PDB file of C-alpha atoms in Angstrom:
ATOM      1  CA  GLY A   1     109.758-134.899 170.151  1.00  0.00           C
ATOM      2  CA  GLU A   2     107.980-133.824 173.316  1.00  0.00           C
ATOM      3  CA  ASN A   3     109.707-132.642 176.331  1.00  0.00           C
ATOM      4  CA  VAL A   4     108.223-132.179 179.804  1.00  0.00           C
ATOM      5  CA  GLU A   5     109.754-130.155 182.521  1.00  0.00           C
ATOM      6  CA  GLN A   6     108.539-130.527 186.047  1.00  0.00           C
ATOM      7  CA  HIS A   7     109.186-128.371 189.140  1.00  0.00           C
ATOM      8  CA  PRO A   8     109.972-128.466 191.854  1.00  0.00           C
ATOM      9  CA  SER A   9     111.646-131.881 192.319  1.00  0.00           C
ATOM     10  CA  THR A  10     110.854-131.933 195.955  1.00  0.00           C
ATOM     11  CA  LEU A  11     108.207-130.176 198.055  1.00  0.00           C
ATOM     12  CA  SER A  12     107.541-130.346 201.763  1.00  0.00           C
ATOM     13  CA  VAL A  13     104.475-128.926 203.252  1.00  0.00           C
ATOM     14  CA  GLN A  14     102.508-128.866 206.523  1.00  0.00           C
ATOM     15  CA  GLU A  15      99.374-130.804 206.875  1.00  0.00           C
ATOM     16  CA  GLY A  16      96.458-128.551 205.733  1.00  0.00           C
ATOM     17  CA  ASP A  17      98.504-126.306 203.471  1.00  0.00           C
ATOM     18  CA  SER A  18      98.295-126.331 199.715  1.00  0.00           C
ATOM     19  CA  ALA A  19     100.742-127.746 197.387  1.00  0.00           C
ATOM     20  CA  VAL A  20     101.398-126.789 193.712  1.00  0.00           C
ATOM     21  CA  ILE A  21     103.354-128.552 191.128  1.00  0.00           C
ATOM     22  CA  LYS A  22     104.133-126.980 187.773  1.00  0.00           C
ATOM     23  CA  CYS A  23     105.025-128.442 184.270  1.00  0.00           C
ATOM     24  CA  THR A  24     105.802-127.126 181.046  1.00  0.00           C
ATOM     25  CA  TYR A  25     105.739-128.898 177.720  1.00  0.00           C
ATOM     26  CA  SER A  26     107.345-128.321 174.173  1.00  0.00           C
ATOM     27  CA  ASP A  27     105.109-129.997 171.667  1.00  0.00           C
ATOM     28  CA  SER A  28     102.069-127.811 170.582  1.00  0.00           C
ATOM     29  CA  ALA A  29     100.493-130.984 169.192  1.00  0.00           C
ATOM     30  CA  SER A  30      99.954-132.510 172.858  1.00  0.00           C
ATOM     31  CA  ASN A  31      96.384-132.444 173.648  1.00  0.00           C
ATOM     32  CA  TYR A  32      96.132-134.608 176.794  1.00  0.00           C
ATOM     33  CA  PHE A  33      97.722-133.881 180.230  1.00  0.00           C
ATOM     34  CA  PRO A  34      97.293-136.509 182.928  1.00  0.00           C
ATOM     35  CA  TRP A  35      98.795-136.599 186.527  1.00  0.00           C
ATOM     36  CA  TYR A  36      99.873-139.716 188.141  1.00  0.00           C
ATOM     37  CA  LYS A  37     100.684-140.486 191.817  1.00  0.00           C
ATOM     38  CA  GLN A  38     103.233-143.072 192.616  1.00  0.00           C
ATOM     39  CA  GLU A  39     103.526-144.385 196.296  1.00  0.00           C
ATOM     40  CA  LEU A  40     106.750-145.976 197.375  1.00  0.00           C
ATOM     41  CA  GLY A  41     107.437-149.347 195.588  1.00  0.00           C
ATOM     42  CA  LYS A  42     104.134-149.142 193.878  1.00  0.00           C
ATOM     43  CA  ARG A  43     102.836-148.310 190.220  1.00  0.00           C
ATOM     44  CA  PRO A  44     101.998-144.922 188.954  1.00  0.00           C
ATOM     45  CA  GLN A  45      98.242-144.411 189.223  1.00  0.00           C
ATOM     46  CA  LEU A  46      96.173-141.627 187.419  1.00  0.00           C
ATOM     47  CA  ILE A  47      94.625-139.093 189.763  1.00  0.00           C
ATOM     48  CA  ILE A  48      93.332-136.472 187.336  1.00  0.00           C
ATOM     49  CA  ASP A  49      93.690-135.520 183.783  1.00  0.00           C
ATOM     50  CA  ILE A  50      92.764-132.590 181.467  1.00  0.00           C
ATOM     51  CA  ARG A  51      92.487-132.331 177.694  1.00  0.00           C
ATOM     52  CA  SER A  52      93.622-129.286 175.640  1.00  0.00           C
ATOM     53  CA  ASN A  53      90.167-127.714 175.118  1.00  0.00           C
ATOM     54  CA  VAL A  54      89.703-127.362 178.854  1.00  0.00           C
ATOM     55  CA  GLY A  55      91.371-124.710 181.095  1.00  0.00           C
ATOM     56  CA  GLU A  56      90.648-126.181 184.467  1.00  0.00           C
ATOM     57  CA  LYS A  57      89.333-129.290 186.131  1.00  0.00           C
ATOM     58  CA  LYS A  58      88.636-130.060 189.731  1.00  0.00           C
ATOM     59  CA  ASP A  59      88.084-133.197 191.666  1.00  0.00           C
ATOM     60  CA  GLN A  60      87.589-132.794 195.386  1.00  0.00           C
ATOM     61  CA  ARG A  61      90.985-131.507 196.797  1.00  0.00           C
ATOM     62  CA  ILE A  62      92.872-131.719 193.626  1.00  0.00           C
ATOM     63  CA  ALA A  63      92.715-129.505 190.640  1.00  0.00           C
ATOM     64  CA  VAL A  64      94.612-129.050 187.322  1.00  0.00           C
ATOM     65  CA  THR A  65      94.885-125.940 185.233  1.00  0.00           C
ATOM     66  CA  LEU A  66      96.202-125.670 181.684  1.00  0.00           C
ATOM     67  CA  ASN A  67      97.466-122.662 179.662  1.00  0.00           C
ATOM     68  CA  LYS A  68      97.803-123.921 176.117  1.00  0.00           C
ATOM     69  CA  THR A  69      99.404-120.545 174.929  1.00  0.00           C
ATOM     70  CA  ALA A  70     102.156-120.721 177.389  1.00  0.00           C
ATOM     71  CA  LYS A  71     102.401-124.535 177.306  1.00  0.00           C
ATOM     72  CA  HIS A  72     102.240-125.084 181.078  1.00  0.00           C
ATOM     73  CA  PHE A  73      99.854-126.947 183.413  1.00  0.00           C
ATOM     74  CA  SER A  74      99.737-127.163 187.068  1.00  0.00           C
ATOM     75  CA  LEU A  75      98.561-129.514 189.738  1.00  0.00           C
ATOM     76  CA  HIS A  76      96.909-127.955 192.878  1.00  0.00           C
ATOM     77  CA  ILE A  77      96.336-130.052 196.052  1.00  0.00           C
ATOM     78  CA  THR A  78      94.453-128.216 198.895  1.00  0.00           C
ATOM     79  CA  GLU A  79      94.046-129.250 202.517  1.00  0.00           C
ATOM     80  CA  THR A  80      96.965-131.719 202.117  1.00  0.00           C
ATOM     81  CA  GLN A  81      97.004-134.824 204.168  1.00  0.00           C
ATOM     82  CA  PRO A  82      99.764-137.184 205.243  1.00  0.00           C
ATOM     83  CA  GLU A  83      98.409-139.779 202.738  1.00  0.00           C
ATOM     84  CA  ASP A  84      99.104-137.304 199.914  1.00  0.00           C
ATOM     85  CA  SER A  85     102.850-137.906 200.397  1.00  0.00           C
ATOM     86  CA  ALA A  86     104.057-139.641 197.225  1.00  0.00           C
ATOM     87  CA  VAL A  87     105.958-138.779 194.049  1.00  0.00           C
ATOM     88  CA  TYR A  88     103.713-137.005 191.508  1.00  0.00           C
ATOM     89  CA  PHE A  89     104.288-137.063 187.835  1.00  0.00           C
ATOM     90  CA  CYS A  90     102.940-134.849 185.159  1.00  0.00           C
ATOM     91  CA  ALA A  91     102.726-136.034 181.480  1.00  0.00           C
ATOM     92  CA  ALA A  92     101.825-134.757 178.013  1.00  0.00           C
ATOM     93  CA  SER A  93     100.531-136.822 175.167  1.00  0.00           C
ATOM     94  CA  SER A  94      99.907-136.476 171.407  1.00  0.00           C
ATOM     95  CA  GLY A  95      99.479-140.365 171.316  1.00  0.00           C
ATOM     96  CA  ASN A  96     102.391-141.451 173.407  1.00  0.00           C
ATOM     97  CA  LEU A  97     102.714-140.283 176.944  1.00  0.00           C
ATOM     98  CA  ILE A  98     105.849-138.326 177.973  1.00  0.00           C
ATOM     99  CA  PHE A  99     106.470-137.744 181.584  1.00  0.00           C
ATOM    100  CA  GLY A 100     108.130-135.138 183.765  1.00  0.00           C
ATOM    101  CA  LYS A 101     110.720-136.282 186.233  1.00  0.00           C
ATOM    102  CA  GLY A 102     108.414-136.138 189.147  1.00  0.00           C
ATOM    103  CA  THR A 103     107.833-134.133 192.330  1.00  0.00           C
ATOM    104  CA  LYS A 104     108.309-135.829 195.827  1.00  0.00           C
ATOM    105  CA  LEU A 105     105.745-134.320 197.965  1.00  0.00           C
ATOM    106  CA  SER A 106     106.082-134.729 201.768  1.00  0.00           C
ATOM    107  CA  VAL A 107     103.131-133.704 203.965  1.00  0.00           C
ATOM    108  CA  LYS A 108     104.271-133.282 207.735  1.00  0.00           C
ATOM    109  CA  PRO A 109     101.492-134.046 210.148  1.00  0.00           C
TER     110      PRO A 109
ATOM    111  CA  ASP B   1      89.854-157.211 185.317  1.00  0.00           C
ATOM    112  CA  ALA B   2      93.202-158.186 186.449  1.00  0.00           C
ATOM    113  CA  GLY B   3      94.896-155.103 185.183  1.00  0.00           C
ATOM    114  CA  VAL B   4      98.260-155.183 183.342  1.00  0.00           C
ATOM    115  CA  ILE B   5     100.270-158.108 184.497  1.00  0.00           C
ATOM    116  CA  GLN B   6     104.125-158.112 184.441  1.00  0.00           C
ATOM    117  CA  SER B   7     106.555-160.929 185.212  1.00  0.00           C
ATOM    118  CA  PRO B   8     108.743-161.456 186.886  1.00  0.00           C
ATOM    119  CA  ARG B   9     108.331-158.897 189.750  1.00  0.00           C
ATOM    120  CA  HIS B  10     112.047-159.023 190.566  1.00  0.00           C
ATOM    121  CA  GLU B  11     114.917-160.131 188.467  1.00  0.00           C
ATOM    122  CA  VAL B  12     118.577-160.361 189.569  1.00  0.00           C
ATOM    123  CA  THR B  13     121.169-161.346 187.019  1.00  0.00           C
ATOM    124  CA  GLU B  14     124.715-161.069 186.156  1.00  0.00           C
ATOM    125  CA  MET B  15     126.309-158.717 183.727  1.00  0.00           C
ATOM    126  CA  GLY B  16     126.236-160.338 180.225  1.00  0.00           C
ATOM    127  CA  GLN B  17     123.143-162.524 180.852  1.00  0.00           C
ATOM    128  CA  GLU B  18     120.109-162.267 178.771  1.00  0.00           C
ATOM    129  CA  VAL B  19     116.958-160.766 180.432  1.00  0.00           C
ATOM    130  CA  THR B  20     113.416-161.218 179.259  1.00  0.00           C
ATOM    131  CA  LEU B  21     110.536-159.144 180.916  1.00  0.00           C
ATOM    132  CA  ARG B  22     107.028-160.006 180.100  1.00  0.00           C
ATOM    133  CA  CYS B  23     103.695-158.152 179.974  1.00  0.00           C
ATOM    134  CA  LYS B  24     100.058-159.044 179.636  1.00  0.00           C
ATOM    135  CA  PRO B  25      98.012-155.997 178.746  1.00  0.00           C
ATOM    136  CA  ILE B  26      94.444-155.292 179.868  1.00  0.00           C
ATOM    137  CA  SER B  27      92.087-157.252 177.507  1.00  0.00           C
ATOM    138  CA  GLY B  28      90.764-155.155 174.772  1.00  0.00           C
ATOM    139  CA  HIS B  29      93.462-152.634 175.097  1.00  0.00           C
ATOM    140  CA  ASN B  30      95.256-151.875 171.661  1.00  0.00           C
ATOM    141  CA  SER B  31      98.223-149.853 172.704  1.00  0.00           C
ATOM    142  CA  LEU B  32     101.081-151.040 174.890  1.00  0.00           C
ATOM    143  CA  PHE B  33     103.917-149.006 176.310  1.00  0.00           C
ATOM    144  CA  TRP B  34     107.206-149.904 177.862  1.00  0.00           C
ATOM    145  CA  TYR B  35     108.860-147.501 180.349  1.00  0.00           C
ATOM    146  CA  ARG B  36     112.019-147.559 182.378  1.00  0.00           C
ATOM    147  CA  GLN B  37     112.124-145.832 185.839  1.00  0.00           C
ATOM    148  CA  THR B  38     115.366-144.728 187.537  1.00  0.00           C
ATOM    149  CA  MET B  39     116.070-142.053 190.130  1.00  0.00           C
ATOM    150  CA  MET B  40     118.251-140.163 187.747  1.00  0.00           C
ATOM    151  CA  ARG B  41     116.062-140.179 184.607  1.00  0.00           C
ATOM    152  CA  GLY B  42     112.600-140.704 185.932  1.00  0.00           C
ATOM    153  CA  LEU B  43     110.073-142.490 183.692  1.00  0.00           C
ATOM    154  CA  GLU B  44     111.433-142.873 180.140  1.00  0.00           C
ATOM    155  CA  LEU B  45     109.197-144.171 177.485  1.00  0.00           C
ATOM    156  CA  LEU B  46     111.289-146.939 175.554  1.00  0.00           C
ATOM    157  CA  ILE B  47     108.872-148.048 172.945  1.00  0.00           C
ATOM    158  CA  TYR B  48     105.156-148.269 172.219  1.00  0.00           C
ATOM    159  CA  PHE B  49     102.886-150.451 170.147  1.00  0.00           C
ATOM    160  CA  ASN B  50      99.576-149.810 168.609  1.00  0.00           C
ATOM    161  CA  ASN B  51      97.604-152.956 167.327  1.00  0.00           C
ATOM    162  CA  ASN B  52     100.767-155.094 167.927  1.00  0.00           C
ATOM    163  CA  VAL B  53     102.944-152.851 165.589  1.00  0.00           C
ATOM    164  CA  PRO B  54     105.799-150.800 166.996  1.00  0.00           C
ATOM    165  CA  ILE B  55     105.086-147.177 166.409  1.00  0.00           C
ATOM    166  CA  ASP B  56     108.047-145.478 168.019  1.00  0.00           C
ATOM    167  CA  ASP B  57     111.170-147.156 169.409  1.00  0.00           C
ATOM    168  CA  SER B  58     113.258-143.980 169.657  1.00  0.00           C
ATOM    169  CA  GLY B  59     113.709-144.355 173.269  1.00  0.00           C
ATOM    170  CA  MET B  60     115.296-147.712 173.223  1.00  0.00           C
ATOM    171  CA  PRO B  61     118.697-146.947 174.561  1.00  0.00           C
ATOM    172  CA  GLU B  62     120.794-149.146 172.256  1.00  0.00           C
ATOM    173  CA  ASP B  63     120.753-152.349 170.262  1.00  0.00           C
ATOM    174  CA  ARG B  64     121.003-154.399 173.394  1.00  0.00           C
ATOM    175  CA  PHE B  65     117.206-153.795 173.858  1.00  0.00           C
ATOM    176  CA  SER B  66     114.566-155.281 171.802  1.00  0.00           C
ATOM    177  CA  ALA B  67     110.855-155.513 172.104  1.00  0.00           C
ATOM    178  CA  LYS B  68     108.264-157.667 170.528  1.00  0.00           C
ATOM    179  CA  MET B  69     104.427-157.896 170.539  1.00  0.00           C
ATOM    180  CA  PRO B  70     103.484-161.120 168.876  1.00  0.00           C
ATOM    181  CA  ASN B  71      99.861-160.817 169.692  1.00  0.00           C
ATOM    182  CA  ALA B  72      97.402-158.616 171.381  1.00  0.00           C
ATOM    183  CA  SER B  73      97.790-160.246 174.834  1.00  0.00           C
ATOM    184  CA  PHE B  74     101.540-160.419 175.197  1.00  0.00           C
ATOM    185  CA  SER B  75     104.707-158.389 174.780  1.00  0.00           C
ATOM    186  CA  THR B  76     108.404-158.911 175.767  1.00  0.00           C
ATOM    187  CA  LEU B  77     111.311-156.726 176.356  1.00  0.00           C
ATOM    188  CA  LYS B  78     114.542-158.354 176.030  1.00  0.00           C
ATOM    189  CA  ILE B  79     118.109-157.068 177.116  1.00  0.00           C
ATOM    190  CA  GLN B  80     121.054-159.017 175.636  1.00  0.00           C
ATOM    191  CA  PRO B  81     123.804-158.762 176.893  1.00  0.00           C
ATOM    192  CA  SER B  82     122.585-156.904 180.178  1.00  0.00           C
ATOM    193  CA  GLU B  83     124.846-154.411 181.949  1.00  0.00           C
ATOM    194  CA  PRO B  84     124.788-152.935 185.524  1.00  0.00           C
ATOM    195  CA  ARG B  85     123.522-149.547 184.205  1.00  0.00           C
ATOM    196  CA  ASP B  86     120.309-151.411 182.997  1.00  0.00           C
ATOM    197  CA  SER B  87     119.364-151.743 186.630  1.00  0.00           C
ATOM    198  CA  ALA B  88     115.950-150.117 187.002  1.00  0.00           C
ATOM    199  CA  VAL B  89     112.272-150.646 187.412  1.00  0.00           C
ATOM    200  CA  TYR B  90     110.559-151.598 183.944  1.00  0.00           C
ATOM    201  CA  PHE B  91     106.926-150.709 183.730  1.00  0.00           C
ATOM    202  CA  CYS B  92     104.585-151.989 181.028  1.00  0.00           C
ATOM    203  CA  ALA B  93     101.326-149.942 180.516  1.00  0.00           C
ATOM    204  CA  SER B  94      98.407-150.257 178.291  1.00  0.00           C
ATOM    205  CA  SER B  95      95.528-148.212 177.071  1.00  0.00           C
ATOM    206  CA  LEU B  96      92.372-148.599 174.840  1.00  0.00           C
ATOM    207  CA  GLY B  97      93.859-146.523 172.158  1.00  0.00           C
ATOM    208  CA  LEU B  98      96.684-144.074 171.883  1.00  0.00           C
ATOM    209  CA  ALA B  99      97.189-142.252 175.226  1.00  0.00           C
ATOM    210  CA  SER B 100      94.334-139.587 175.440  1.00  0.00           C
ATOM    211  CA  TRP B 101      91.715-138.248 177.591  1.00  0.00           C
ATOM    212  CA  ASN B 102      89.308-141.141 176.710  1.00  0.00           C
ATOM    213  CA  SER B 103      92.129-143.699 176.723  1.00  0.00           C
ATOM    214  CA  PRO B 104      94.261-143.282 179.850  1.00  0.00           C
ATOM    215  CA  LEU B 105      97.273-145.387 180.581  1.00  0.00           C
ATOM    216  CA  HIS B 106      97.132-148.183 183.184  1.00  0.00           C
ATOM    217  CA  PHE B 107     100.383-149.417 184.580  1.00  0.00           C
ATOM    218  CA  GLY B 108     101.461-152.830 185.698  1.00  0.00           C
ATOM    219  CA  ASN B 109     103.294-153.254 188.920  1.00  0.00           C
ATOM    220  CA  GLY B 110     106.602-153.342 187.341  1.00  0.00           C
ATOM    221  CA  THR B 111     109.746-155.446 187.246  1.00  0.00           C
ATOM    222  CA  ARG B 112     112.587-154.379 189.365  1.00  0.00           C
ATOM    223  CA  LEU B 113     115.740-155.545 187.541  1.00  0.00           C
ATOM    224  CA  THR B 114     119.180-155.751 189.141  1.00  0.00           C
ATOM    225  CA  VAL B 115     122.364-156.474 187.023  1.00  0.00           C
ATOM    226  CA  THR B 116     125.423-157.252 189.213  1.00  0.00           C
TER     227      THR B 116
END
């Protein structure tokens, strides 16, 4: 089955800096790669996603890139703000969604 | 749209007791997923249904866990007997079809289970 690895497990940045989170997946049949943000005590919420026939997608300060050949994808957050502090999960799907173990992002004011 | 509704929000029980977690998916969604979240293991997929039929239950940890979806608007996850290591947050999620770019997953607020 699918296996998703996510790095780093924790990330601390200064407000205004960029943050990058990287994931790899194992199943070449996976064709959908969403990213979820989970604030403390709350449910995961979708922030951006990308499908396998697209290499990059951007939405304001967040962007995702996908390299299907290498089976890795990344989340980029620019101009980070304290409210970006949360746990971020990557996931890969060929019908069922398998998550990475999460990255705890802390943005220091 | 009320979103995915889970109950109870919190459950505290003693080891050996039966626990039943409930989920109502978003109306019209055909796929339903149960996840377990712990610090050590992250978000683990336990089982998912499509059109009320279990598709993959390979993530169910052991026979003490069972899940049902008797109709399109209701699912249960049962643990019998419960053990302290079952303590976790259990999330239910639903999507229009199987998880894909035009069918993203929507999560409920979760049930925090504590087994003492």
